[in-house]
Amino acid sequence: MSPAQGPALVDTGAGISAIDELVADQYGFRKIGETRVTVANGVTETKPVYDAVLRITRYPRFSKLIKMVGLNLQAPQRIIAIIGRDVLASGSLHYEGKERRFSLDFS
């Protein structure tokens, strides 16, 4: 499996992290099964699940083996991954509403 790099969306509404299906296939992510997921528009679909090691560039010490659901993420968001609560649970998320920014802490 080659490393895939690109923008990700932090999504506190997502119970599990996701990877764009085309990116996962292009970079040789190992498909380990399938699962039923309900996506943002309320539709429930059967989607592939991949093993992945997630690294976040801003947090070089953060590296976690996770399972990621394969979704169609690139259009129109132009992201390759969603970081869900499965990952966020291992750290702290701080949102500064007036500044319109957030920070993560995985120490």
C-alpha positions as a printed Julia matrix, in Angstrom:
107×3 Matrix{Float64}:
   0.0    0.0    0.0
   1.37   3.41  -0.99
   0.69   6.48   1.14
  -2.15   8.7   -0.05
  -2.0   12.37   0.89
  -4.68  15.0    0.57
  -7.22  17.17   2.35
  -9.51  15.63   4.96
 -12.66  16.87   6.64
 -13.04  16.64  10.43
 -16.64  15.45  10.88
 -18.0   15.13  14.43
 -21.18  13.63  12.95
 -19.32  10.69  11.43
 -19.02   7.69  13.72
 -16.3    6.12  11.59
 -13.61   7.63   9.39
 -13.81   7.3    5.62
 -11.54   7.27   2.57
 -12.51   8.05  -0.99
 -13.07   4.7   -2.74
 -11.14   5.69  -5.86
  -8.17   6.84  -3.77
  -8.2    3.61  -1.74
  -8.21   1.52  -4.9
  -5.6    3.68  -6.67
  -3.16   3.42  -3.75
  -3.76  -0.27  -3.06
  -5.51  -0.1    0.31
  -6.45  -3.58   1.5
 -10.19  -4.2    1.45
 -11.12  -6.21   4.55
 -14.89  -6.43   4.19
 -18.08  -4.46   3.77
 -20.46  -2.63   6.08
 -23.79  -0.86   5.88
 -23.52   2.89   6.42
 -26.03   5.71   6.43
 -24.53   8.67   4.59
 -25.28  12.38   5.08
 -28.31  12.37   2.76
 -29.93   9.61   4.86
 -29.45   6.78   2.36
 -28.14   3.46   3.73
 -25.65   1.69   1.47
 -23.26  -1.26   1.57
 -19.71   0.06   1.33
 -16.2   -1.46   1.41
 -14.03  -1.26   4.53
 -10.26  -0.79   4.27
  -7.35  -1.13   6.69
  -5.38   2.11   6.89
  -2.72   3.82   8.93
  -3.88   7.38   9.5
  -1.29  10.1    9.92
  -2.15  13.78  10.3
   0.52  16.13   8.97
   0.03  18.76  11.68
   0.51  16.1   14.36
   3.61  14.14  13.29
   3.54  11.85  16.35
  -0.04  10.8   15.61
  -0.24   7.48  13.76
  -3.14   5.09  14.19
  -4.18   1.84  12.5
  -7.88   2.19  11.75
 -10.65   0.81   9.58
 -11.98   3.3    7.01
 -15.22   3.05   5.07
 -14.93   3.66   1.33
 -17.16   6.52   0.11
 -17.39   8.82  -2.91
 -15.85  11.93  -1.32
 -14.02  13.89  -4.0
 -16.97  15.6   -5.66
 -17.94  18.28  -4.79
 -15.87  18.55  -1.57
 -12.48  17.69  -3.13
 -11.43  15.79  -0.01
  -9.94  12.31   0.14
 -10.87  11.43   3.73
 -13.24  12.11   6.6
 -11.85  12.04  10.12
 -14.67  10.73  12.3
 -15.34  10.24  16.0
 -13.45   6.92  15.98
 -10.24   8.97  15.57
 -11.34  12.1   17.44
 -12.07   9.96  20.53
  -8.32   9.51  21.03
  -7.75  13.24  21.47
  -9.41  16.58  22.16
 -11.18  18.87  19.74
 -11.41  22.57  20.59
 -13.64  24.82  18.47
 -13.26  28.6   18.58
 -16.56  29.75  17.11
 -15.83  33.48  16.95
 -12.51  32.81  15.21
 -14.05  30.11  12.97
 -11.23  27.66  13.61
 -10.55  24.5   15.54
  -7.59  22.67  17.0
  -6.9   19.04  17.79
  -4.71  17.67  20.55
  -3.52  14.06  20.47
  -0.85  14.32  23.18
